[in-house]
PDB file of C-alpha atoms and ligand atoms in Angstrom:
ATOM      1  CA  MET A 114      19.015 -21.427  -8.548  1.00  0.00           C
ATOM      2  CA  HIS A 115      15.397 -22.052  -7.910  1.00  0.00           C
ATOM      3  CA  LEU A 116      14.071 -21.864  -4.206  1.00  0.00           C
ATOM      4  CA  ILE A 117      10.771 -22.082  -2.520  1.00  0.00           C
ATOM      5  CA  LEU A 118      10.889 -20.513   0.676  1.00  0.00           C
ATOM      6  CA  LEU A 119       8.667 -22.371   2.713  1.00  0.00           C
ATOM      7  CA  GLY A 120       7.574 -21.546   6.601  1.00  0.00           C
ATOM      8  CA  ALA A 121       4.208 -20.012   8.771  1.00  0.00           C
ATOM      9  CA  PRO A 122       3.527 -16.429   8.179  1.00  0.00           C
ATOM     10  CA  GLY A 123       6.224 -14.546  10.234  1.00  0.00           C
ATOM     11  CA  ALA A 124       8.719 -17.374  10.004  1.00  0.00           C
ATOM     12  CA  GLY A 125      11.166 -15.240   8.181  1.00  0.00           C
ATOM     13  CA  LYS A 126      10.767 -15.912   4.462  1.00  0.00           C
ATOM     14  CA  GLY A 127      10.804 -12.531   3.419  1.00  0.00           C
ATOM     15  CA  THR A 128      13.756 -11.127   5.330  1.00  0.00           C
ATOM     16  CA  GLN A 129      15.770 -14.559   3.910  1.00  0.00           C
ATOM     17  CA  ALA A 130      14.381 -13.707   0.494  1.00  0.00           C
ATOM     18  CA  LYS A 131      15.476 -10.199   0.300  1.00  0.00           C
ATOM     19  CA  LEU A 132      19.028 -11.192   1.662  1.00  0.00           C
ATOM     20  CA  LEU A 133      19.372 -14.267  -0.981  1.00  0.00           C
ATOM     21  CA  GLN A 134      17.993 -11.820  -3.537  1.00  0.00           C
ATOM     22  CA  LYS A 135      20.888  -9.383  -3.246  1.00  0.00           C
ATOM     23  CA  LYS A 136      23.496 -12.089  -2.578  1.00  0.00           C
ATOM     24  CA  TYR A 137      22.774 -13.819  -5.492  1.00  0.00           C
ATOM     25  CA  ASN A 138      21.083 -11.556  -7.826  1.00  0.00           C
ATOM     26  CA  ILE A 139      17.585 -13.573  -8.609  1.00  0.00           C
ATOM     27  CA  PRO A 140      14.639 -11.997  -7.781  1.00  0.00           C
ATOM     28  CA  GLN A 141      12.610 -12.116  -4.847  1.00  0.00           C
ATOM     29  CA  ILE A 142       8.654 -13.430  -6.056  1.00  0.00           C
ATOM     30  CA  SER A 143       6.530 -12.620  -2.985  1.00  0.00           C
ATOM     31  CA  THR A 144       3.103 -12.760  -3.993  1.00  0.00           C
ATOM     32  CA  GLY A 145       1.776 -10.943  -0.680  1.00  0.00           C
ATOM     33  CA  GLU A 146       3.900  -8.169  -1.892  1.00  0.00           C
ATOM     34  CA  ILE A 147       2.388  -8.589  -5.200  1.00  0.00           C
ATOM     35  CA  LEU A 148      -1.281  -8.438  -3.938  1.00  0.00           C
ATOM     36  CA  ARG A 149      -0.439  -5.511  -1.923  1.00  0.00           C
ATOM     37  CA  ALA A 150       0.942  -3.332  -4.706  1.00  0.00           C
ATOM     38  CA  GLU A 151      -2.148  -4.049  -6.418  1.00  0.00           C
ATOM     39  CA  VAL A 152      -4.192  -3.252  -3.288  1.00  0.00           C
ATOM     40  CA  LYS A 153      -2.432  -0.107  -2.906  1.00  0.00           C
ATOM     41  CA  ALA A 154      -2.738   1.109  -6.538  1.00  0.00           C
ATOM     42  CA  ASN A 155      -6.692   0.122  -6.475  1.00  0.00           C
ATOM     43  CA  SER A 156      -6.203  -1.666  -9.244  1.00  0.00           C
ATOM     44  CA  GLU A 157      -9.191  -4.087 -10.635  1.00  0.00           C
ATOM     45  CA  LEU A 158      -7.471  -7.268  -9.258  1.00  0.00           C
ATOM     46  CA  GLY A 159      -6.300  -4.998  -6.062  1.00  0.00           C
ATOM     47  CA  ARG A 160     -10.159  -4.280  -5.637  1.00  0.00           C
ATOM     48  CA  VAL A 161     -10.921  -8.194  -5.844  1.00  0.00           C
ATOM     49  CA  VAL A 162      -8.357  -9.112  -3.027  1.00  0.00           C
ATOM     50  CA  LYS A 163      -8.542  -6.520  -0.379  1.00  0.00           C
ATOM     51  CA  GLU A 164     -11.078  -8.033   1.513  1.00  0.00           C
ATOM     52  CA  ILE A 165      -9.634 -11.533   1.245  1.00  0.00           C
ATOM     53  CA  MET A 166      -6.628 -10.201   2.272  1.00  0.00           C
ATOM     54  CA  GLU A 167      -7.613  -7.832   5.215  1.00  0.00           C
ATOM     55  CA  LYS A 168      -9.599 -11.200   6.494  1.00  0.00           C
ATOM     56  CA  GLY A 169      -6.223 -13.446   6.377  1.00  0.00           C
ATOM     57  CA  GLU A 170      -7.809 -15.695   3.870  1.00  0.00           C
ATOM     58  CA  LEU A 171      -6.378 -16.821   0.814  1.00  0.00           C
ATOM     59  CA  VAL A 172      -6.695 -15.462  -2.890  1.00  0.00           C
ATOM     60  CA  SER A 173      -7.957 -18.219  -5.091  1.00  0.00           C
ATOM     61  CA  ASP A 174      -5.597 -20.137  -6.944  1.00  0.00           C
ATOM     62  CA  ASP A 175      -6.429 -19.501 -10.520  1.00  0.00           C
ATOM     63  CA  ILE A 176      -5.519 -15.623  -9.763  1.00  0.00           C
ATOM     64  CA  ILE A 177      -2.240 -16.689  -7.825  1.00  0.00           C
ATOM     65  CA  LEU A 178      -0.965 -19.212 -10.496  1.00  0.00           C
ATOM     66  CA  LYS A 179      -1.875 -16.181 -13.505  1.00  0.00           C
ATOM     67  CA  ILE A 180       0.250 -13.991 -11.377  1.00  0.00           C
ATOM     68  CA  ILE A 181       3.373 -16.498 -11.083  1.00  0.00           C
ATOM     69  CA  GLU A 182       2.980 -17.812 -14.559  1.00  0.00           C
ATOM     70  CA  HIS A 183       3.467 -14.073 -15.966  1.00  0.00           C
ATOM     71  CA  ARG A 184       5.945 -13.545 -13.446  1.00  0.00           C
ATOM     72  CA  ILE A 185       8.603 -16.317 -13.506  1.00  0.00           C
ATOM     73  CA  GLN A 186       8.833 -15.770 -17.337  1.00  0.00           C
ATOM     74  CA  GLN A 187      10.164 -12.171 -17.227  1.00  0.00           C
ATOM     75  CA  PRO A 188      13.541 -11.582 -18.258  1.00  0.00           C
ATOM     76  CA  ASP A 189      15.252 -11.506 -14.590  1.00  0.00           C
ATOM     77  CA  CYS A 190      14.232 -14.750 -13.607  1.00  0.00           C
ATOM     78  CA  GLN A 191      16.433 -16.532 -16.234  1.00  0.00           C
ATOM     79  CA  ASN A 192      18.900 -17.302 -13.601  1.00  0.00           C
ATOM     80  CA  GLY A 193      16.556 -18.482 -10.826  1.00  0.00           C
ATOM     81  CA  PHE A 194      13.879 -16.934  -8.340  1.00  0.00           C
ATOM     82  CA  ILE A 195      13.233 -17.095  -5.011  1.00  0.00           C
ATOM     83  CA  LEU A 196       9.577 -17.976  -4.352  1.00  0.00           C
ATOM     84  CA  ASP A 197       8.198 -16.375  -0.968  1.00  0.00           C
ATOM     85  CA  GLY A 198       4.386 -16.893   0.206  1.00  0.00           C
ATOM     86  CA  PHE A 199       4.002 -19.390  -2.980  1.00  0.00           C
ATOM     87  CA  PRO A 200       3.129 -21.838  -3.418  1.00  0.00           C
ATOM     88  CA  ARG A 201       0.592 -21.841  -0.893  1.00  0.00           C
ATOM     89  CA  THR A 202      -1.922 -24.599  -1.271  1.00  0.00           C
ATOM     90  CA  GLU A 203      -1.304 -28.286  -2.964  1.00  0.00           C
ATOM     91  CA  THR A 204      -3.343 -27.032  -6.245  1.00  0.00           C
ATOM     92  CA  GLN A 205      -0.481 -24.302  -6.124  1.00  0.00           C
ATOM     93  CA  ALA A 206       2.396 -26.783  -5.982  1.00  0.00           C
ATOM     94  CA  GLU A 207       0.927 -28.903  -9.016  1.00  0.00           C
ATOM     95  CA  GLY A 208       0.388 -25.815 -10.841  1.00  0.00           C
ATOM     96  CA  LEU A 209       4.058 -24.481 -10.305  1.00  0.00           C
ATOM     97  CA  ASP A 210       5.144 -28.285 -11.339  1.00  0.00           C
ATOM     98  CA  MET A 211       3.157 -27.886 -14.488  1.00  0.00           C
ATOM     99  CA  LEU A 212       4.717 -24.880 -15.627  1.00  0.00           C
ATOM    100  CA  LEU A 213       8.262 -26.047 -15.059  1.00  0.00           C
ATOM    101  CA  GLN A 214       7.075 -28.853 -16.836  1.00  0.00           C
ATOM    102  CA  LYS A 215       8.572 -27.195 -20.012  1.00  0.00           C
ATOM    103  CA  PHE A 216      11.946 -26.341 -17.966  1.00  0.00           C
ATOM    104  CA  PRO A 217      13.429 -30.106 -17.297  1.00  0.00           C
ATOM    105  CA  ASP A 218      16.504 -28.618 -15.941  1.00  0.00           C
ATOM    106  CA  ILE A 219      15.502 -26.227 -13.336  1.00  0.00           C
ATOM    107  CA  ARG A 220      15.436 -28.438  -9.600  1.00  0.00           C
ATOM    108  CA  LEU A 221      13.275 -26.904  -7.446  1.00  0.00           C
ATOM    109  CA  LYS A 222      14.509 -26.687  -3.636  1.00  0.00           C
ATOM    110  CA  ALA A 223      12.228 -26.135  -0.997  1.00  0.00           C
ATOM    111  CA  ILE A 224      13.672 -24.632   2.477  1.00  0.00           C
ATOM    112  CA  GLU A 225      11.107 -24.472   5.500  1.00  0.00           C
ATOM    113  CA  ILE A 226      12.167 -21.857   7.901  1.00  0.00           C
ATOM    114  CA  ALA A 227      10.328 -24.086  11.146  1.00  0.00           C
ATOM    115  CA  LEU A 228       9.466 -21.333  13.949  1.00  0.00           C
ATOM    116  CA  PRO A 229       7.163 -22.091  17.247  1.00  0.00           C
ATOM    117  CA  GLU A 230       3.868 -21.035  16.996  1.00  0.00           C
ATOM    118  CA  LYS A 231       4.249 -18.617  19.904  1.00  0.00           C
ATOM    119  CA  ASP A 232       7.224 -16.914  18.282  1.00  0.00           C
ATOM    120  CA  ASN A 233       5.185 -16.517  14.835  1.00  0.00           C
ATOM    121  CA  ILE A 234       2.758 -14.473  17.056  1.00  0.00           C
ATOM    122  CA  ALA A 235       5.300 -11.919  18.853  1.00  0.00           C
ATOM    123  CA  ARG A 236       6.995 -11.617  15.593  1.00  0.00           C
ATOM    124  CA  LEU A 237       4.277 -10.606  13.207  1.00  0.00           C
ATOM    125  CA  THR A 238       2.071  -8.458  15.657  1.00  0.00           C
ATOM    126  CA  GLY A 239       5.703  -6.472  16.407  1.00  0.00           C
ATOM    127  CA  ARG A 240       6.497  -6.458  12.643  1.00  0.00           C
ATOM    128  CA  ARG A 241       6.108  -3.212  10.679  1.00  0.00           C
ATOM    129  CA  ILE A 242       6.994  -2.815   6.549  1.00  0.00           C
ATOM    130  CA  CYS A 243       7.211   0.229   4.927  1.00  0.00           C
ATOM    131  CA  SER A 244       4.875   1.369   2.922  1.00  0.00           C
ATOM    132  CA  GLN A 245       6.954   2.376  -0.414  1.00  0.00           C
ATOM    133  CA  CYS A 246      10.163  -0.406  -0.324  1.00  0.00           C
ATOM    134  CA  GLY A 247       8.599  -3.126   1.794  1.00  0.00           C
ATOM    135  CA  LYS A 248      11.506  -3.161   3.851  1.00  0.00           C
ATOM    136  CA  ASP A 249      10.652  -5.027   7.594  1.00  0.00           C
ATOM    137  CA  TYR A 250      11.191  -3.935  10.630  1.00  0.00           C
ATOM    138  CA  ASN A 251      10.373  -5.631  13.849  1.00  0.00           C
ATOM    139  CA  LEU A 252       9.235  -3.629  17.273  1.00  0.00           C
ATOM    140  CA  GLN A 253      11.733  -6.061  19.254  1.00  0.00           C
ATOM    141  CA  LEU A 254      14.030  -7.340  16.613  1.00  0.00           C
ATOM    142  CA  ASN A 255      14.907  -4.642  14.304  1.00  0.00           C
ATOM    143  CA  PRO A 256      12.876  -1.046  15.669  1.00  0.00           C
ATOM    144  CA  PRO A 257      12.087   1.576  13.080  1.00  0.00           C
ATOM    145  CA  PRO A 258      13.833   4.859  13.580  1.00  0.00           C
ATOM    146  CA  PRO A 259      12.340   7.241  16.141  1.00  0.00           C
ATOM    147  CA  ASP A 260      11.440   9.517  12.896  1.00  0.00           C
ATOM    148  CA  ASN A 261       9.086   6.150  11.563  1.00  0.00           C
ATOM    149  CA  ARG A 262      11.119   7.003   7.916  1.00  0.00           C
ATOM    150  CA  CYS A 263      12.536   4.068   6.125  1.00  0.00           C
ATOM    151  CA  THR A 264      16.084   3.829   6.484  1.00  0.00           C
ATOM    152  CA  VAL A 265      16.145   2.796   2.780  1.00  0.00           C
ATOM    153  CA  CYS A 266      13.865   4.769   0.768  1.00  0.00           C
ATOM    154  CA  GLY A 267      12.464   7.477   3.353  1.00  0.00           C
ATOM    155  CA  GLY A 268       8.735   5.640   3.152  1.00  0.00           C
ATOM    156  CA  GLU A 269       6.309   5.587   6.336  1.00  0.00           C
ATOM    157  CA  ILE A 270       6.728   2.656   8.605  1.00  0.00           C
ATOM    158  CA  ILE A 271       3.366   1.150   8.862  1.00  0.00           C
ATOM    159  CA  GLN A 272       1.870  -1.984   9.848  1.00  0.00           C
ATOM    160  CA  ARG A 273      -0.061  -3.973   7.865  1.00  0.00           C
ATOM    161  CA  ASP A 274      -3.912  -4.310   8.089  1.00  0.00           C
ATOM    162  CA  ASP A 275      -3.376  -8.115   8.542  1.00  0.00           C
ATOM    163  CA  ASP A 276      -1.004  -8.295  11.024  1.00  0.00           C
ATOM    164  CA  ASP A 277      -3.538  -7.461  14.189  1.00  0.00           C
ATOM    165  CA  VAL A 278      -3.640 -10.449  16.826  1.00  0.00           C
ATOM    166  CA  ALA A 279      -6.996 -11.690  15.521  1.00  0.00           C
ATOM    167  CA  THR A 280      -5.761 -11.767  11.948  1.00  0.00           C
ATOM    168  CA  VAL A 281      -2.617 -13.445  12.813  1.00  0.00           C
ATOM    169  CA  ARG A 282      -4.251 -16.051  14.632  1.00  0.00           C
ATOM    170  CA  HIS A 283      -6.261 -16.750  11.713  1.00  0.00           C
ATOM    171  CA  ARG A 284      -3.495 -16.614   9.053  1.00  0.00           C
ATOM    172  CA  LEU A 285      -1.765 -19.214  11.278  1.00  0.00           C
ATOM    173  CA  ASP A 286      -4.841 -21.735  10.964  1.00  0.00           C
ATOM    174  CA  VAL A 287      -4.953 -21.337   7.260  1.00  0.00           C
ATOM    175  CA  TYR A 288      -1.297 -21.847   7.305  1.00  0.00           C
ATOM    176  CA  HIS A 289      -1.933 -25.510   9.219  1.00  0.00           C
ATOM    177  CA  GLU A 290      -4.603 -25.889   7.327  1.00  0.00           C
ATOM    178  CA  GLN A 291      -3.697 -25.378   3.377  1.00  0.00           C
ATOM    179  CA  THR A 292       0.221 -24.534   3.214  1.00  0.00           C
ATOM    180  CA  GLN A 293       1.812 -27.035   6.250  1.00  0.00           C
ATOM    181  CA  PRO A 294       0.764 -30.373   3.675  1.00  0.00           C
ATOM    182  CA  LEU A 295       3.277 -28.618   1.338  1.00  0.00           C
ATOM    183  CA  ILE A 296       6.104 -29.828   3.433  1.00  0.00           C
ATOM    184  CA  ASN A 297       4.664 -33.126   3.020  1.00  0.00           C
ATOM    185  CA  TYR A 298       4.371 -32.929  -0.754  1.00  0.00           C
ATOM    186  CA  TYR A 299       7.825 -31.455  -1.116  1.00  0.00           C
ATOM    187  CA  GLY A 300       9.577 -34.082   1.294  1.00  0.00           C
ATOM    188  CA  SER A 301       7.754 -37.010  -0.519  1.00  0.00           C
ATOM    189  CA  ARG A 302       9.404 -35.388  -4.095  1.00  0.00           C
ATOM    190  CA  LYS A 303      12.772 -35.452  -2.047  1.00  0.00           C
ATOM    191  CA  LYS A 304      13.010 -31.613  -2.420  1.00  0.00           C
ATOM    192  CA  LEU A 305      12.717 -30.347   1.144  1.00  0.00           C
ATOM    193  CA  TYR A 306      15.039 -29.037   3.265  1.00  0.00           C
ATOM    194  CA  ARG A 307      14.701 -27.320   6.664  1.00  0.00           C
ATOM    195  CA  VAL A 308      16.264 -24.544   8.660  1.00  0.00           C
ATOM    196  CA  ASP A 309      15.899 -23.447  12.092  1.00  0.00           C
ATOM    197  CA  GLY A 310      14.175 -20.314  11.913  1.00  0.00           C
ATOM    198  CA  ASN A 311      14.846 -19.521  15.880  1.00  0.00           C
ATOM    199  CA  GLN A 312      18.143 -17.964  15.720  1.00  0.00           C
ATOM    200  CA  PRO A 313      19.198 -14.642  14.358  1.00  0.00           C
ATOM    201  CA  VAL A 314      18.664 -13.324  10.696  1.00  0.00           C
ATOM    202  CA  GLU A 315      22.305 -14.073  10.139  1.00  0.00           C
ATOM    203  CA  ALA A 316      22.306 -17.485  11.199  1.00  0.00           C
ATOM    204  CA  VAL A 317      19.507 -18.621   9.072  1.00  0.00           C
ATOM    205  CA  PHE A 318      21.170 -16.931   6.423  1.00  0.00           C
ATOM    206  CA  ARG A 319      24.376 -19.276   7.110  1.00  0.00           C
ATOM    207  CA  ASP A 320      22.272 -22.580   7.521  1.00  0.00           C
ATOM    208  CA  ILE A 321      20.391 -21.868   4.004  1.00  0.00           C
ATOM    209  CA  GLU A 322      23.634 -21.125   2.547  1.00  0.00           C
ATOM    210  CA  LYS A 323      24.700 -24.349   3.605  1.00  0.00           C
ATOM    211  CA  ILE A 324      21.635 -25.956   2.105  1.00  0.00           C
ATOM    212  CA  LEU A 325      22.616 -24.385  -1.376  1.00  0.00           C
ATOM    213  CA  LYS A 326      25.996 -25.310  -1.060  1.00  0.00           C
ATOM    214  CA  ASN A 327      26.234 -28.629   0.243  1.00  0.00           C
ATOM    215  CA  GLY A 328      22.300 -29.850  -0.717  1.00  0.00           C
ATOM    216  CA  VAL A 329      22.579 -31.527   2.654  1.00  0.00           C
ATOM    217  CA  GLN A 330      18.908 -32.437   3.017  1.00  0.00           C
ATOM    218  CA  LEU A 331      17.165 -32.268   6.277  1.00  0.00           C
ATOM    219  CA  GLN A 332      14.392 -34.793   5.957  1.00  0.00           C
ATOM    220  CA  LYS A 333      11.076 -34.573   8.655  1.00  0.00           C
TER     221      LYS A 333
HETATM  222  P1  LIG B 186       2.088 -12.617   2.947  1.00  0.00           P
HETATM  223  O1  LIG B 186       2.794 -11.306   2.508  1.00  0.00           O
HETATM  224  O2  LIG B 186       2.672 -13.743   2.372  1.00  0.00           O
HETATM  225  O3  LIG B 186       2.199 -12.623   4.273  1.00  0.00           O
HETATM  226  O4  LIG B 186       0.447 -12.912   1.927  1.00  0.00           O
HETATM  227  C1  LIG B 186      -0.126 -11.742   2.655  1.00  0.00           C
HETATM  228  C2  LIG B 186      -1.362 -12.290   2.229  1.00  0.00           C
HETATM  229  O5  LIG B 186      -1.711 -12.265   0.609  1.00  0.00           O
HETATM  230  C3  LIG B 186      -2.272 -13.586   2.393  1.00  0.00           C
HETATM  231  O6  LIG B 186      -2.654 -13.487   3.677  1.00  0.00           O
HETATM  232  C4  LIG B 186      -3.092 -13.912   1.350  1.00  0.00           C
HETATM  233  O7  LIG B 186      -4.607 -13.023   1.659  1.00  0.00           O
HETATM  234  C5  LIG B 186      -2.665 -13.202   0.225  1.00  0.00           C
HETATM  235  N1  LIG B 186      -1.590 -14.414  -0.511  1.00  0.00           N
HETATM  236  C6  LIG B 186      -0.226 -14.134  -0.715  1.00  0.00           C
HETATM  237  N2  LIG B 186       0.297 -15.238  -1.247  1.00  0.00           N
HETATM  238  C7  LIG B 186      -0.851 -15.576  -1.440  1.00  0.00           C
HETATM  239  C8  LIG B 186      -0.554 -17.475  -2.005  1.00  0.00           C
HETATM  240  N3  LIG B 186       0.096 -17.971  -2.659  1.00  0.00           N
HETATM  241  N4  LIG B 186      -2.231 -17.710  -2.390  1.00  0.00           N
HETATM  242  C9  LIG B 186      -3.322 -17.319  -1.782  1.00  0.00           C
HETATM  243  N5  LIG B 186      -3.035 -16.090  -1.205  1.00  0.00           N
HETATM  244  C10 LIG B 186      -2.296 -15.282  -1.007  1.00  0.00           C
END
C-alpha cells in the first residue's frame, strides 16, 4: 500500500495518516514532522529550514527529495508508506516518480482530502500539537486536556509556530500556487481519488478505506 495524501494544510492529512499507520502497520512519512524534528534538534538542516518554515514558505525540492529518498529505503517501508505533506510541488512529484522507477510493482494512489478554504483556516488556527509525539488536538473538535499535557505521552501541548492567522493564509496561498497542480498531475495519470474532508474523522477514514478496498476512482 503506497499512498499519497493530498489536500490543503488543515484538511486532515496528518490525522488520517496516523489512523492508516495504526491500522495497516505502514509508516506515515510526514516531511513537515521530519523537518520540525530537525529544527527542534537544532541540527544543521534544522537551522537551514527554520526561518523558511516559520514564514510558511516551502523548503527546497532538493532537500525534500534527499530526505524522501533516504526515508523510503528504510526497512519499515517494505510493505508501503503513507506520504503526508509530500509531494508539494510538481518537481517533487516528478522526483518521486523517478525514485519509484526502480520499483515497477508499486502502484501509487493519491487521495485528496477536500475541504473548503474557510474550514481550513478555522482548523489550522485552532490546531494544537504535542511537542513530544506530534499528536494533533483542536480547540473545537478535540480540545487538549485542562493540564495541557498530551494524553498519549504526557508531553506539552503547543501551537505550531506557523499556525497563526497570517502564516496560515500564506501557507494556503502557497498551497494553491504550488501544490494544487498536483491534483491534475495525479488525475491525468489515473492515480487520483478524492474524499470529502468536511465530515467527522471516522467518516473520512471509512471513505479512505473504501478507496483502498474497491479502488473506485473519483475523477475531478
Ligand atoms: P506540514 O507539517 O506538512 O504543514 O509542513 C510544515 C512546513 O514544512 C511547510 O509549511 C513547509 O515549510 C515545510 N515542508 C513540509 N513538507 C514540505 C515539502 N514536501 N516541500 C517543501 N516544504 C515542506
